[in-house]
PDB file of C-alpha atoms in Angstrom:
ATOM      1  CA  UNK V   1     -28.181 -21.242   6.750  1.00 81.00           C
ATOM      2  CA  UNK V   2     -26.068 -19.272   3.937  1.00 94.00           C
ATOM      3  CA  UNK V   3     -28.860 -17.650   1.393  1.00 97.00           C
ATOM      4  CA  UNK V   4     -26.240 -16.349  -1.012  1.00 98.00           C
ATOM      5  CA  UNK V   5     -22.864 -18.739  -1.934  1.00 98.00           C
ATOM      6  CA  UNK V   6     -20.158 -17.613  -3.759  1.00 98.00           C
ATOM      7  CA  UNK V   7     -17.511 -19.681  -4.783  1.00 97.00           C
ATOM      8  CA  UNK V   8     -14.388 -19.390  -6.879  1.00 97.00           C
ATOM      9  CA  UNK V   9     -15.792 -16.727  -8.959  1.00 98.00           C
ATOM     10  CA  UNK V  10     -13.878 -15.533 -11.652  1.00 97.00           C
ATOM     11  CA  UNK V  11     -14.932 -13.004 -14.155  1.00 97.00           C
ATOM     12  CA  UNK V  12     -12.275 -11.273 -16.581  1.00 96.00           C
ATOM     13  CA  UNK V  13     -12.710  -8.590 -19.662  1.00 94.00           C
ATOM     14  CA  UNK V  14     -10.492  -8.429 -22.411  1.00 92.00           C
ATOM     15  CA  UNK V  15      -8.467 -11.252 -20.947  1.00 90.00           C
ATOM     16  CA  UNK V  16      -7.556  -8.865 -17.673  1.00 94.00           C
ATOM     17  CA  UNK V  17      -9.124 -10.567 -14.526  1.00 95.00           C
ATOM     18  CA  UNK V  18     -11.369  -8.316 -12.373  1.00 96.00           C
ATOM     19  CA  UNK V  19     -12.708 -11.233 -10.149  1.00 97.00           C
ATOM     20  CA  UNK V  20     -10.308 -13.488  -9.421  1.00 96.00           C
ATOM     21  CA  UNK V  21     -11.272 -16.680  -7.085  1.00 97.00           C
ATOM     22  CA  UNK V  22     -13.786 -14.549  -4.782  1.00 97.00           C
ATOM     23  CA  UNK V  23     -15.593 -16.897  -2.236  1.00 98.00           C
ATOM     24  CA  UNK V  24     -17.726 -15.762   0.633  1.00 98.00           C
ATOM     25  CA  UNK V  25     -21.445 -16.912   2.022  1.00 98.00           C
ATOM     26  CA  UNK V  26     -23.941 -14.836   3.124  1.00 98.00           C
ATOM     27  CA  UNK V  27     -26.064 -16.103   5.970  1.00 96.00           C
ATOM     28  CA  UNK V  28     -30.003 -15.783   6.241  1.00 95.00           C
ATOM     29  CA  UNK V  29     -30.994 -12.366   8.125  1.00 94.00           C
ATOM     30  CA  UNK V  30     -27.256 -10.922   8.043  1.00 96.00           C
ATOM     31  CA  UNK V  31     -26.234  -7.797   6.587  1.00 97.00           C
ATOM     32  CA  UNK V  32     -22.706  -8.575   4.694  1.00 98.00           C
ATOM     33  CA  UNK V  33     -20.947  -6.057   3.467  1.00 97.00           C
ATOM     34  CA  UNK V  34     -17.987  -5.768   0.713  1.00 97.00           C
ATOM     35  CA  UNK V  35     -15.436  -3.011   0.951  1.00 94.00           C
ATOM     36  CA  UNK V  36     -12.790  -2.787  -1.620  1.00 92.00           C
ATOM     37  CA  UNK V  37     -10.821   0.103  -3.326  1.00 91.00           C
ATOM     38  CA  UNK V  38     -12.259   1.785  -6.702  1.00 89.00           C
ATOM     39  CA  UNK V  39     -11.627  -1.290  -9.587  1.00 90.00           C
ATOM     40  CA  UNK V  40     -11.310  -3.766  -6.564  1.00 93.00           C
ATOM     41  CA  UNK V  41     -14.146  -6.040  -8.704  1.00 94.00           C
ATOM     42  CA  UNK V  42     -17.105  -5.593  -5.397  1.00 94.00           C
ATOM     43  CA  UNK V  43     -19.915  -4.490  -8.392  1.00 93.00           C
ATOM     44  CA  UNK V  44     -18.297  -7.238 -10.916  1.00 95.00           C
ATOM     45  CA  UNK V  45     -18.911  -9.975  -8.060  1.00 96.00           C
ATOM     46  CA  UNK V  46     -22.336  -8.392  -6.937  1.00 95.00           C
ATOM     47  CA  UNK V  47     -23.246  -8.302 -10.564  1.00 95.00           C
ATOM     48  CA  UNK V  48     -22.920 -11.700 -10.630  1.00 96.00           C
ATOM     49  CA  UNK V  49     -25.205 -12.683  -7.435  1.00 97.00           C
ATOM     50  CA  UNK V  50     -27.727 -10.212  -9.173  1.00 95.00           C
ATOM     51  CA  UNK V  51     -27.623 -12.463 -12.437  1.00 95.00           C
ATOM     52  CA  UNK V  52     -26.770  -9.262 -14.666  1.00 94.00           C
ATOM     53  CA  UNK V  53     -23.031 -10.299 -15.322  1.00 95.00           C
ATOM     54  CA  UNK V  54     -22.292 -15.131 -15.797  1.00 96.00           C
ATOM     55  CA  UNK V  55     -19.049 -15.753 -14.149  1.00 96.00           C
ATOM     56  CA  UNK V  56     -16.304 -17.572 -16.572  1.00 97.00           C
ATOM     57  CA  UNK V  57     -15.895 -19.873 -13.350  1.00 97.00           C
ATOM     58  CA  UNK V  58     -17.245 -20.535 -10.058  1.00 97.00           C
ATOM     59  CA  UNK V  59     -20.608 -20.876  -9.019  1.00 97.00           C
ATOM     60  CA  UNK V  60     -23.267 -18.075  -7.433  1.00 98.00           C
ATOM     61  CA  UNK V  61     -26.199 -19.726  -5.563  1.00 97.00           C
ATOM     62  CA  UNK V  62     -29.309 -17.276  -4.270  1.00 97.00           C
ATOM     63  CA  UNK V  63     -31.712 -19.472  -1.805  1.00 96.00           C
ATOM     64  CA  UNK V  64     -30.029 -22.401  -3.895  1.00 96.00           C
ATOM     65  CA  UNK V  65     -30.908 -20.519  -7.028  1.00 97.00           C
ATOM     66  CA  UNK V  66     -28.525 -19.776  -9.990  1.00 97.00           C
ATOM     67  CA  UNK V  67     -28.922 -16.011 -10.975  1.00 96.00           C
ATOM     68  CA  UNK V  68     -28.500 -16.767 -14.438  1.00 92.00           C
ATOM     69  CA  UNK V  69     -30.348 -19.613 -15.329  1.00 94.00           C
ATOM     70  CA  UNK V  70     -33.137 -19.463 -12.786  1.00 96.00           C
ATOM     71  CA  UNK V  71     -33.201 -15.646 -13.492  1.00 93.00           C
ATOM     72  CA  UNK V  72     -37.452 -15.373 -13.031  1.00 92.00           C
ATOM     73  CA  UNK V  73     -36.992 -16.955  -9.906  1.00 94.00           C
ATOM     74  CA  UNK V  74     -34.396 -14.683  -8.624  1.00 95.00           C
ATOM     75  CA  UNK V  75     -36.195 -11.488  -9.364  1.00 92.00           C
ATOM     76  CA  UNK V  76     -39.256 -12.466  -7.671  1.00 93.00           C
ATOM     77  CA  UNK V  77     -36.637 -13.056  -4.420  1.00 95.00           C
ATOM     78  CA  UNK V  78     -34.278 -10.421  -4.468  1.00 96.00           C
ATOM     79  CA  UNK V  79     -34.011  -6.534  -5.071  1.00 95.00           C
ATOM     80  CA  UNK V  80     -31.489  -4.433  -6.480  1.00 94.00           C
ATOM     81  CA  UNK V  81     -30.137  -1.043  -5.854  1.00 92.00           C
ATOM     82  CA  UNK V  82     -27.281  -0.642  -8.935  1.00 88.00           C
ATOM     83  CA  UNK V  83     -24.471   1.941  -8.668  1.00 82.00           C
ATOM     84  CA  UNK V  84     -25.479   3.828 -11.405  1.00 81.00           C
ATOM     85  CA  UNK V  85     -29.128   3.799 -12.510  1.00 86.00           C
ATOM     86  CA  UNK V  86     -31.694   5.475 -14.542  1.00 93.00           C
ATOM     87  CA  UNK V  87     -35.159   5.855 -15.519  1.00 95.00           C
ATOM     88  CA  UNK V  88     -37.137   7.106 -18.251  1.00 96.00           C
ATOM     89  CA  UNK V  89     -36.928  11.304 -17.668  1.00 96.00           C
ATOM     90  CA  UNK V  90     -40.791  11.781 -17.743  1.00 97.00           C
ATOM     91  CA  UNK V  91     -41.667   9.087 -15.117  1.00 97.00           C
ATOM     92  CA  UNK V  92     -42.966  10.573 -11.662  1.00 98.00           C
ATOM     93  CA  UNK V  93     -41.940   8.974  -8.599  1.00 97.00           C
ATOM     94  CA  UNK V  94     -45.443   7.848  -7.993  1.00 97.00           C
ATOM     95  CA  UNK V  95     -45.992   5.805 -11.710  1.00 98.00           C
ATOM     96  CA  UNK V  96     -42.186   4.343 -10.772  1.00 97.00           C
ATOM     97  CA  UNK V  97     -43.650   2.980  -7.717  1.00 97.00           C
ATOM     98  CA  UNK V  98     -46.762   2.020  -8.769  1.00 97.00           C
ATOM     99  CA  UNK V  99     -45.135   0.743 -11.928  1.00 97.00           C
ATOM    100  CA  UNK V 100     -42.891  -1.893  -9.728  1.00 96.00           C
ATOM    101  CA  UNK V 101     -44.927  -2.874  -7.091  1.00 96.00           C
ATOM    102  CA  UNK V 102     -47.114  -4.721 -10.138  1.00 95.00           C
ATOM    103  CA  UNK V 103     -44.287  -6.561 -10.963  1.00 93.00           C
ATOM    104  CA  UNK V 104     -44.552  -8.166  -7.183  1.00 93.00           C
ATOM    105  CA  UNK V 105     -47.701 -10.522  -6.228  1.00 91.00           C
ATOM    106  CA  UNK V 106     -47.312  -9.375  -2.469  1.00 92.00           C
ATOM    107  CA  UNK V 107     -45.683  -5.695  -2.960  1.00 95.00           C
ATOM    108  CA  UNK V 108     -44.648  -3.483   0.258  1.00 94.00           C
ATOM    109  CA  UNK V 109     -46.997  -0.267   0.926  1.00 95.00           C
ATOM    110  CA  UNK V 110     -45.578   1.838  -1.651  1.00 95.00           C
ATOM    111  CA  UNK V 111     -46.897   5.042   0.219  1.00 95.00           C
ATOM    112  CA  UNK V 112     -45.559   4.046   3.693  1.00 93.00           C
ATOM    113  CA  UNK V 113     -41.936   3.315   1.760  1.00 92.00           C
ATOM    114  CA  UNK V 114     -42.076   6.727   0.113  1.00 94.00           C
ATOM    115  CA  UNK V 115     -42.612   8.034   3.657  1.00 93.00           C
ATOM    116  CA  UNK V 116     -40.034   6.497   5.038  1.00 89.00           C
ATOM    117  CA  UNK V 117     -37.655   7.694   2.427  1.00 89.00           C
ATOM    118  CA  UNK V 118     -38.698  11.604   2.302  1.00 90.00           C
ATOM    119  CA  UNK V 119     -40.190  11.192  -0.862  1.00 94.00           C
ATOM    120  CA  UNK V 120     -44.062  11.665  -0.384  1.00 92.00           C
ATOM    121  CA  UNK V 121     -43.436  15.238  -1.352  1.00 94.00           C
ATOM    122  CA  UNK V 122     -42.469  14.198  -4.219  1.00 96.00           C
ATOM    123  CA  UNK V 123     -44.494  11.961  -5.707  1.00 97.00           C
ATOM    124  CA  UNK V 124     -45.691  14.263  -8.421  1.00 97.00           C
ATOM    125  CA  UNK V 125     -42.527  15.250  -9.943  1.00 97.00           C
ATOM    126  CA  UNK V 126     -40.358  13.636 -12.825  1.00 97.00           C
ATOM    127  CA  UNK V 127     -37.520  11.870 -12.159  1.00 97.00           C
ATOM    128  CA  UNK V 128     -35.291  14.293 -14.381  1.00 97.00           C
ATOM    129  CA  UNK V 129     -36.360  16.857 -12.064  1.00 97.00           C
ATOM    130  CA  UNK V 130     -34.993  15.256  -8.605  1.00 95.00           C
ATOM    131  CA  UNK V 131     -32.152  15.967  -7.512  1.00 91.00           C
ATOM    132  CA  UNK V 132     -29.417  13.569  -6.878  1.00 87.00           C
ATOM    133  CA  UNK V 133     -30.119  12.487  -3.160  1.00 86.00           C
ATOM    134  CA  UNK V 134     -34.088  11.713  -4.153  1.00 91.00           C
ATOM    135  CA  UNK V 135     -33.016   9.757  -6.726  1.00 92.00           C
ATOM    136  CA  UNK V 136     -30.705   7.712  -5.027  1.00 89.00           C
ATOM    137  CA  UNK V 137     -33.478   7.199  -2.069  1.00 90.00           C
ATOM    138  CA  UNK V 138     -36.043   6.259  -4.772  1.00 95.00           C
ATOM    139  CA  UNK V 139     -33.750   3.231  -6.458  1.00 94.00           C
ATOM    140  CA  UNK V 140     -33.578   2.148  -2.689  1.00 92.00           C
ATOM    141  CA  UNK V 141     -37.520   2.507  -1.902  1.00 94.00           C
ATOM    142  CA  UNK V 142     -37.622   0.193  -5.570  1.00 96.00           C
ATOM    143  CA  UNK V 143     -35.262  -2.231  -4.190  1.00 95.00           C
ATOM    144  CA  UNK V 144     -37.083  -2.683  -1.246  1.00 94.00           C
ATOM    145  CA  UNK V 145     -40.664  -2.542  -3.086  1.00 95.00           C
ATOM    146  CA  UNK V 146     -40.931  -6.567  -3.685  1.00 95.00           C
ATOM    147  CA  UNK V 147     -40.992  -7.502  -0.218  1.00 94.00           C
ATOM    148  CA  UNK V 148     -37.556  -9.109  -1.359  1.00 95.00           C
ATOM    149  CA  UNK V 149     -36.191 -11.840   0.986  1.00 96.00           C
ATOM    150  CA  UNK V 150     -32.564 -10.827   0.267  1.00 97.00           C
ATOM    151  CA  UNK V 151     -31.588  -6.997  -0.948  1.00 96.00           C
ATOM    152  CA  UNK V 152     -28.423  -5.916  -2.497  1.00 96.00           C
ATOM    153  CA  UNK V 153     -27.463  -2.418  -2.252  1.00 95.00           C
ATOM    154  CA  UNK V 154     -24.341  -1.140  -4.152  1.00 93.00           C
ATOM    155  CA  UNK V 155     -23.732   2.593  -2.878  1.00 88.00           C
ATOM    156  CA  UNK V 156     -26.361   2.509  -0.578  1.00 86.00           C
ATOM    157  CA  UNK V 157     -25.930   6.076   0.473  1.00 85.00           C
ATOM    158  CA  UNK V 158     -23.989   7.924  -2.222  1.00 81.00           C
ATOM    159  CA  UNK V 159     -25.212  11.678  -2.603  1.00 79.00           C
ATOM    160  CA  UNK V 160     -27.588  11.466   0.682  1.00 83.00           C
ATOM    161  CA  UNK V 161     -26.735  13.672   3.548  1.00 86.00           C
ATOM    162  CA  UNK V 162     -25.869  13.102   6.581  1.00 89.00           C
ATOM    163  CA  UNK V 163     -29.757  13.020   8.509  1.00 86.00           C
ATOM    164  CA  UNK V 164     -31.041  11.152   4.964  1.00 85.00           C
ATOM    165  CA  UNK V 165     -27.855   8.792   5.197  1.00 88.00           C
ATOM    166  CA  UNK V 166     -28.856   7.972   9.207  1.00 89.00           C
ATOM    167  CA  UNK V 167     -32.434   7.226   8.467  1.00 87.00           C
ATOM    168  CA  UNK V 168     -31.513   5.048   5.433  1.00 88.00           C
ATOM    169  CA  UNK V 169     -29.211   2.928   7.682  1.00 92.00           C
ATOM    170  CA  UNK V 170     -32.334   2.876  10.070  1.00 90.00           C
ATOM    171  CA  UNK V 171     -34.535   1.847   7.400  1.00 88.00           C
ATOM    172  CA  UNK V 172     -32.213  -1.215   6.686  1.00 91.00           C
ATOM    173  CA  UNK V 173     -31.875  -2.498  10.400  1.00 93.00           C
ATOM    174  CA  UNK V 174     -35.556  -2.389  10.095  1.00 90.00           C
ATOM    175  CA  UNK V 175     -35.310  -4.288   7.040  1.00 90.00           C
ATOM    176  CA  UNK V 176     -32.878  -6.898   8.367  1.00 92.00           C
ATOM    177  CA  UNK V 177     -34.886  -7.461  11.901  1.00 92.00           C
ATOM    178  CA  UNK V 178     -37.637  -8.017   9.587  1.00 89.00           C
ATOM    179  CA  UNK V 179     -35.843 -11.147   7.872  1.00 92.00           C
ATOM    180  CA  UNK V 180     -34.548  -9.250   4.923  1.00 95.00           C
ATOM    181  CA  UNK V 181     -30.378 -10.674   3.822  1.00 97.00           C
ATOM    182  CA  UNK V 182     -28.553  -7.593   2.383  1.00 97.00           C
ATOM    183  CA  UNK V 183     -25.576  -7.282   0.369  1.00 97.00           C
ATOM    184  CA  UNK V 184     -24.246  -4.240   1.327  1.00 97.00           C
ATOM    185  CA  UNK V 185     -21.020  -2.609  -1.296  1.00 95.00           C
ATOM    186  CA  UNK V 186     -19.913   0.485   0.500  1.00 91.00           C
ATOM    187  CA  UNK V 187     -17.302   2.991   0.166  1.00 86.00           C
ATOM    188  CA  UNK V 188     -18.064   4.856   4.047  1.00 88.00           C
ATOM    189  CA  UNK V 189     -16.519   3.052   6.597  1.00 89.00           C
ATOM    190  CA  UNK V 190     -18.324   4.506   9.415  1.00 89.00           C
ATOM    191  CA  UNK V 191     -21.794   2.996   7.419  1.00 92.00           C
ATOM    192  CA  UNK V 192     -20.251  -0.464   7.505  1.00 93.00           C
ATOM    193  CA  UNK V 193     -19.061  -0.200  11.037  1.00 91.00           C
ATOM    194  CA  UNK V 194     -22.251   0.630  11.929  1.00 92.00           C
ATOM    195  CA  UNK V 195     -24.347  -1.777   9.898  1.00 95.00           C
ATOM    196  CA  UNK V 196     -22.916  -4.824   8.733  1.00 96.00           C
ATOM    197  CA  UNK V 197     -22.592  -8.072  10.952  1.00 96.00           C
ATOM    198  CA  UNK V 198     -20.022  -9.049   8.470  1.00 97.00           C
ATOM    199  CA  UNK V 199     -17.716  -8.064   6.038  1.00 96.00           C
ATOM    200  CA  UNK V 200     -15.816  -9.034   2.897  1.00 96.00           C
ATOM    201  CA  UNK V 201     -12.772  -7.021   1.909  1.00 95.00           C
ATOM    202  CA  UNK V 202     -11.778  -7.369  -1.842  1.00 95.00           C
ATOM    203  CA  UNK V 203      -8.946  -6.181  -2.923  1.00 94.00           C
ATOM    204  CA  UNK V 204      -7.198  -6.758  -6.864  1.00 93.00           C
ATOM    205  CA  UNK V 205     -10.154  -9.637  -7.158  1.00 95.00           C
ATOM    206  CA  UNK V 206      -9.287 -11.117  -4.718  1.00 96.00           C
ATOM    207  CA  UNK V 207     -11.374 -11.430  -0.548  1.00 96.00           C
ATOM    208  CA  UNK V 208      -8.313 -10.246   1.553  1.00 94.00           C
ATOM    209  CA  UNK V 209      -9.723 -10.533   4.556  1.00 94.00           C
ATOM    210  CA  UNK V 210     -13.766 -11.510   5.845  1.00 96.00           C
ATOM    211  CA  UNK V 211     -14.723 -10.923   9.291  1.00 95.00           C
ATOM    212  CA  UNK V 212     -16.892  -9.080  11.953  1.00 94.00           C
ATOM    213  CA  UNK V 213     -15.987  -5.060  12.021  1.00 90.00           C
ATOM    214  CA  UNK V 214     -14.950  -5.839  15.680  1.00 86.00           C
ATOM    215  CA  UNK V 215     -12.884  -8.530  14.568  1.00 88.00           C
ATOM    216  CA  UNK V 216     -11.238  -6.576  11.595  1.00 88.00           C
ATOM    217  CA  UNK V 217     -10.412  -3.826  13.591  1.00 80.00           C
ATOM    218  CA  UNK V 218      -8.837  -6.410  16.446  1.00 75.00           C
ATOM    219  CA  UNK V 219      -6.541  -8.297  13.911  1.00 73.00           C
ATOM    220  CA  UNK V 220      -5.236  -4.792  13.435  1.00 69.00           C
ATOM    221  CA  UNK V 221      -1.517  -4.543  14.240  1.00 61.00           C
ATOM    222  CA  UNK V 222      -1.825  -0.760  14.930  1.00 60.00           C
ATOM    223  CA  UNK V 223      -5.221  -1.107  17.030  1.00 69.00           C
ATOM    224  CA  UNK V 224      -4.515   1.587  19.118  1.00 82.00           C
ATOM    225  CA  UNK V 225      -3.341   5.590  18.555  1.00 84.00           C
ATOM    226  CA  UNK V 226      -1.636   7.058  21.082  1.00 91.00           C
ATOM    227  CA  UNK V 227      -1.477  10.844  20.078  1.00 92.00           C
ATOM    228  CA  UNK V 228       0.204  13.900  22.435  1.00 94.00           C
ATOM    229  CA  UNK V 229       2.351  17.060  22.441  1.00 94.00           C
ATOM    230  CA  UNK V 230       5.049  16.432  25.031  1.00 92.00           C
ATOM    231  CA  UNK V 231       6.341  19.092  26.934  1.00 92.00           C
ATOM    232  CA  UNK V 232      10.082  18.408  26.161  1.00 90.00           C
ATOM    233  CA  UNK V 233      11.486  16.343  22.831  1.00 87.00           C
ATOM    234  CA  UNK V 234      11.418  12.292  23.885  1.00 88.00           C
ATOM    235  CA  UNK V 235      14.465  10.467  22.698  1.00 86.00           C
ATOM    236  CA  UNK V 236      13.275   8.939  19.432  1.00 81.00           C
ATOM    237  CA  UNK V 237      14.978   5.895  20.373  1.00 87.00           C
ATOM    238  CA  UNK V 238      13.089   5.273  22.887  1.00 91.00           C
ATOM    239  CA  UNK V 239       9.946   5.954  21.580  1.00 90.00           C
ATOM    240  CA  UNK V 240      10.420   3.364  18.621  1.00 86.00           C
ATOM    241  CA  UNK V 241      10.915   0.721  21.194  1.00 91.00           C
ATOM    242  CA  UNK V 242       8.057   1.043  23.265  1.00 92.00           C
ATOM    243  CA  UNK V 243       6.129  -2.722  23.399  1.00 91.00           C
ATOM    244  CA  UNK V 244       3.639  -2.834  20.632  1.00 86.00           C
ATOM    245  CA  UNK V 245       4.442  -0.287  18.908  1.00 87.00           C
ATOM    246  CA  UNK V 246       3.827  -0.799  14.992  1.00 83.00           C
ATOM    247  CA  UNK V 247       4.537   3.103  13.713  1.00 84.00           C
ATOM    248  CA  UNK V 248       5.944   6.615  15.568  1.00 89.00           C
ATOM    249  CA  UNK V 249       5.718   9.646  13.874  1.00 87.00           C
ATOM    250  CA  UNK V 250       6.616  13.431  15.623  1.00 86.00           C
ATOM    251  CA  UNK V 251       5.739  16.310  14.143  1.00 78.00           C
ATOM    252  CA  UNK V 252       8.697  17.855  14.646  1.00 69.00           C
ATOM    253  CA  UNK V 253      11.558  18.438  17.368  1.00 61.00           C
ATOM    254  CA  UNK V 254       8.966  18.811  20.493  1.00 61.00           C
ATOM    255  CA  UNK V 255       5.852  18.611  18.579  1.00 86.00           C
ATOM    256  CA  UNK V 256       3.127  16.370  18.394  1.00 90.00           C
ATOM    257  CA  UNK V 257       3.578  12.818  18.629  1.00 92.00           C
ATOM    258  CA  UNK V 258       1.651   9.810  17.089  1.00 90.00           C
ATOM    259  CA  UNK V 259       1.978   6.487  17.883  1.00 89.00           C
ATOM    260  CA  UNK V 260      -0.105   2.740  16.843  1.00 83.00           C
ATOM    261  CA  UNK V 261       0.278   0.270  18.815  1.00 86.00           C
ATOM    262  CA  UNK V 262      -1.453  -1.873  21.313  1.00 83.00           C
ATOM    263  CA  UNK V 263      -3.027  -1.224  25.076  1.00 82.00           C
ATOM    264  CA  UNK V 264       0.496  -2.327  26.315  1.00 88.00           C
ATOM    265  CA  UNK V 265       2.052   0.360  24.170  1.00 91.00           C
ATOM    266  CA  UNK V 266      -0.625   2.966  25.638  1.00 90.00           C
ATOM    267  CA  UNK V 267       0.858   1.656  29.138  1.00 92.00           C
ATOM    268  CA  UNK V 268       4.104   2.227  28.196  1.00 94.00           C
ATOM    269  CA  UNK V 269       3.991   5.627  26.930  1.00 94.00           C
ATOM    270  CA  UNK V 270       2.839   6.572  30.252  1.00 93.00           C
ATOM    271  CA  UNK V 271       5.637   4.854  31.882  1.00 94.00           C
ATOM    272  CA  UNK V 272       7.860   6.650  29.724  1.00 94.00           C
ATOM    273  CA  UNK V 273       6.723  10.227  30.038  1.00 94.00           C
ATOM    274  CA  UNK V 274       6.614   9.881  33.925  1.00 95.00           C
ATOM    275  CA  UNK V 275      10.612   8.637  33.475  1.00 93.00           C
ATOM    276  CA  UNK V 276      11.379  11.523  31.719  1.00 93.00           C
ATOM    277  CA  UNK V 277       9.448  13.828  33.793  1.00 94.00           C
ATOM    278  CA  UNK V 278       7.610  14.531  30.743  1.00 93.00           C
ATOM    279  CA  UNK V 279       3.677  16.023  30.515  1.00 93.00           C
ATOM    280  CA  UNK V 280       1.593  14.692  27.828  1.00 93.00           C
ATOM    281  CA  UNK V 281      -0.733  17.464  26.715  1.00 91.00           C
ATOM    282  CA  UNK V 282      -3.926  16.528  24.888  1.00 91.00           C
ATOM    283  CA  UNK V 283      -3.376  12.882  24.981  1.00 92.00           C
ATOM    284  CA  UNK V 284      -5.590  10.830  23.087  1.00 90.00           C
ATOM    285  CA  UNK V 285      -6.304   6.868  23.304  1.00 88.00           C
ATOM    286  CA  UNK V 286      -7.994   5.622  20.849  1.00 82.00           C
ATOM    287  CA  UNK V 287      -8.998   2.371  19.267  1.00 76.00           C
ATOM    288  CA  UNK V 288      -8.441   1.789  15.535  1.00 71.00           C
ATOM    289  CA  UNK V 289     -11.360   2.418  13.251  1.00 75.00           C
ATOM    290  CA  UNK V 290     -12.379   0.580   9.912  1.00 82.00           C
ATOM    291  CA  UNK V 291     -11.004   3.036   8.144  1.00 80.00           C
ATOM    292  CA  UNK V 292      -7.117   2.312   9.442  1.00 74.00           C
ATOM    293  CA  UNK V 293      -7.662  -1.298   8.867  1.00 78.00           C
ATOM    294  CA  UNK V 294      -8.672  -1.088   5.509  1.00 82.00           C
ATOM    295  CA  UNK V 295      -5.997   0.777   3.989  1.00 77.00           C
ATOM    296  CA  UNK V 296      -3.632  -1.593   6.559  1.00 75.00           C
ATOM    297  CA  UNK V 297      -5.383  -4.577   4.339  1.00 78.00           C
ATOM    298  CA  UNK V 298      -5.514  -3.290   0.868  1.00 80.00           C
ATOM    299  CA  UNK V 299      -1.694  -1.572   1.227  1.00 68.00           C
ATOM    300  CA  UNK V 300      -0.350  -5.009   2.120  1.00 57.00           C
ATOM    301  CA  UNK V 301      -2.284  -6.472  -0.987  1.00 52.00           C
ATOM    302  CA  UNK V 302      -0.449  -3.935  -3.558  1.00 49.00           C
TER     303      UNK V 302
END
């Protein structure tokens, strides 16, 4: 059952389109994510499942709701962790999360979910006084503060490092297992490799591709790197028409040579160095990450 639908959003400022057709749906207990270049319109079309931003066209449902004209109902449903966000300087952490969970008839343990985050040390100080990382875990302990059913985190991680960035992603399998939907906009590859079930690639406003990470990485052309230093020059020729291959590049006469391709091309490089009587030092097999897809996905979209 999909708890967020999307579908032919559009959303433009000063007559320049930012979102432009996006259509996905988000099913019940899932963690979706949307990846998408800087200006790629992921906030503008999360903005608009949050209710802060009306599409000019399309239609955003949350649990059947419409963001922005059942708006009470939708806050009492989902949370919200905004890219950029701010709260009154003075504020402790402990009156911001005392503050929110009143807004909530059946609020999470607001101690336990400052514990969780590494900020019941904090709990005392100002929020002008944290630094950047607390902050960032304390807009995520207030997302999560209503018991929400679905969660939508834009930057999840941004300024964390890397031990706070691990337990956060632990924190939001926990969520998930525990029936929470989240909406996951992401910049770090290896975070949406590691958490999302799905994912949503946007890409000039529009979805360029939506699949599982395995099955991004799989529809990769290049889904395997081949890397060595032979110990004699290869005839370029022959390299270039190895099965599979989608890209060669050497180093330089003799040096290091990098090749994408497929498991037959792996095969065949083997068969070719033994032909030549050639040794492969440091050879590396490797499978395609995220990372290699998406630049494959949003290049061919330029």
């Amino acid at each position: 059952m999909a708890v967020i639908e999307v579908n032919g959003v559009r959303k433009a400022y000063g007559g320049r389109p930012v979102v432009d057709g996006v259509s996905f749906a988000v099913e019940e207990g899932e963690i979706f994510g949307i990846l998408g270049p800087n200006g790629a319109g992921k906030t503008t079309t999360v903005e608009c499942v949050e209710g802060l931003r009306t599409p000019d066209a399309g239609t955003v449902r949350v649990a059947g709701l419409d963001p922005a004209t059942d708006r009470h109902e939708v806050t009492q449903l989902l949370g919200a962790q905004l890219q950029e966000s701010e709260l009154q300087p003075k504020l402790t952490v402990r009156e911001a999360l005392e503050l929110y969970s009143a807004f909530y008839p059946r609020p999470a343990d607001w101690r336990a979910l400052a514990a969780r985050l590494g900020l019941d040390g904090h709990l005392g100080r100002p929020f002008a006084t944290l630094s950047g990382g607390q902050k960032q875990r304390l807009f995520i302990a207030l997302a999560l503060i209503g018991n929400p059913r679905v969660v939508v985190l834009d930057e999840l991680t941004t300024g964390l490092d890397p031990r706070a960035r691990r337990d956060t992603w632990h924190l939001i399998e926990e969520a998930r297992d525990g029936g929470v939907t989240v909406l996951l906009v992401t910049h770090f590859m290896e975070e949406a490799q590691r958490l999302c079930d799905r994912i949503a690639v946007i890409d000039k406003g529009r979805v360029v591709a939506l699949d599982t990470p395995g099955g991004l990485i799989g529809s990769s052309a290049g889904s395997t790197a081949i890397s060595f230093t032979p110990s004699a020059p290869l005839p370029p020729g022959d390299l270039a028409g190895l099965p599979g291959a989608v890209s060669v590049e050497v180093a330089d006469p003799g040096g290091r040579v990098v090749i994408h391709g497929t498991d037959d091309t792996a095969n065949a490089v083997i068969t070719l160095l033994a032909r030549h009587h050639v040794t492969a030092r440091q050879l590396r097999v490797v499978d395609a990450g995220l990372d290699d897809v998406f630049l494959d996905l949003t290049e061919q979209a330029s």
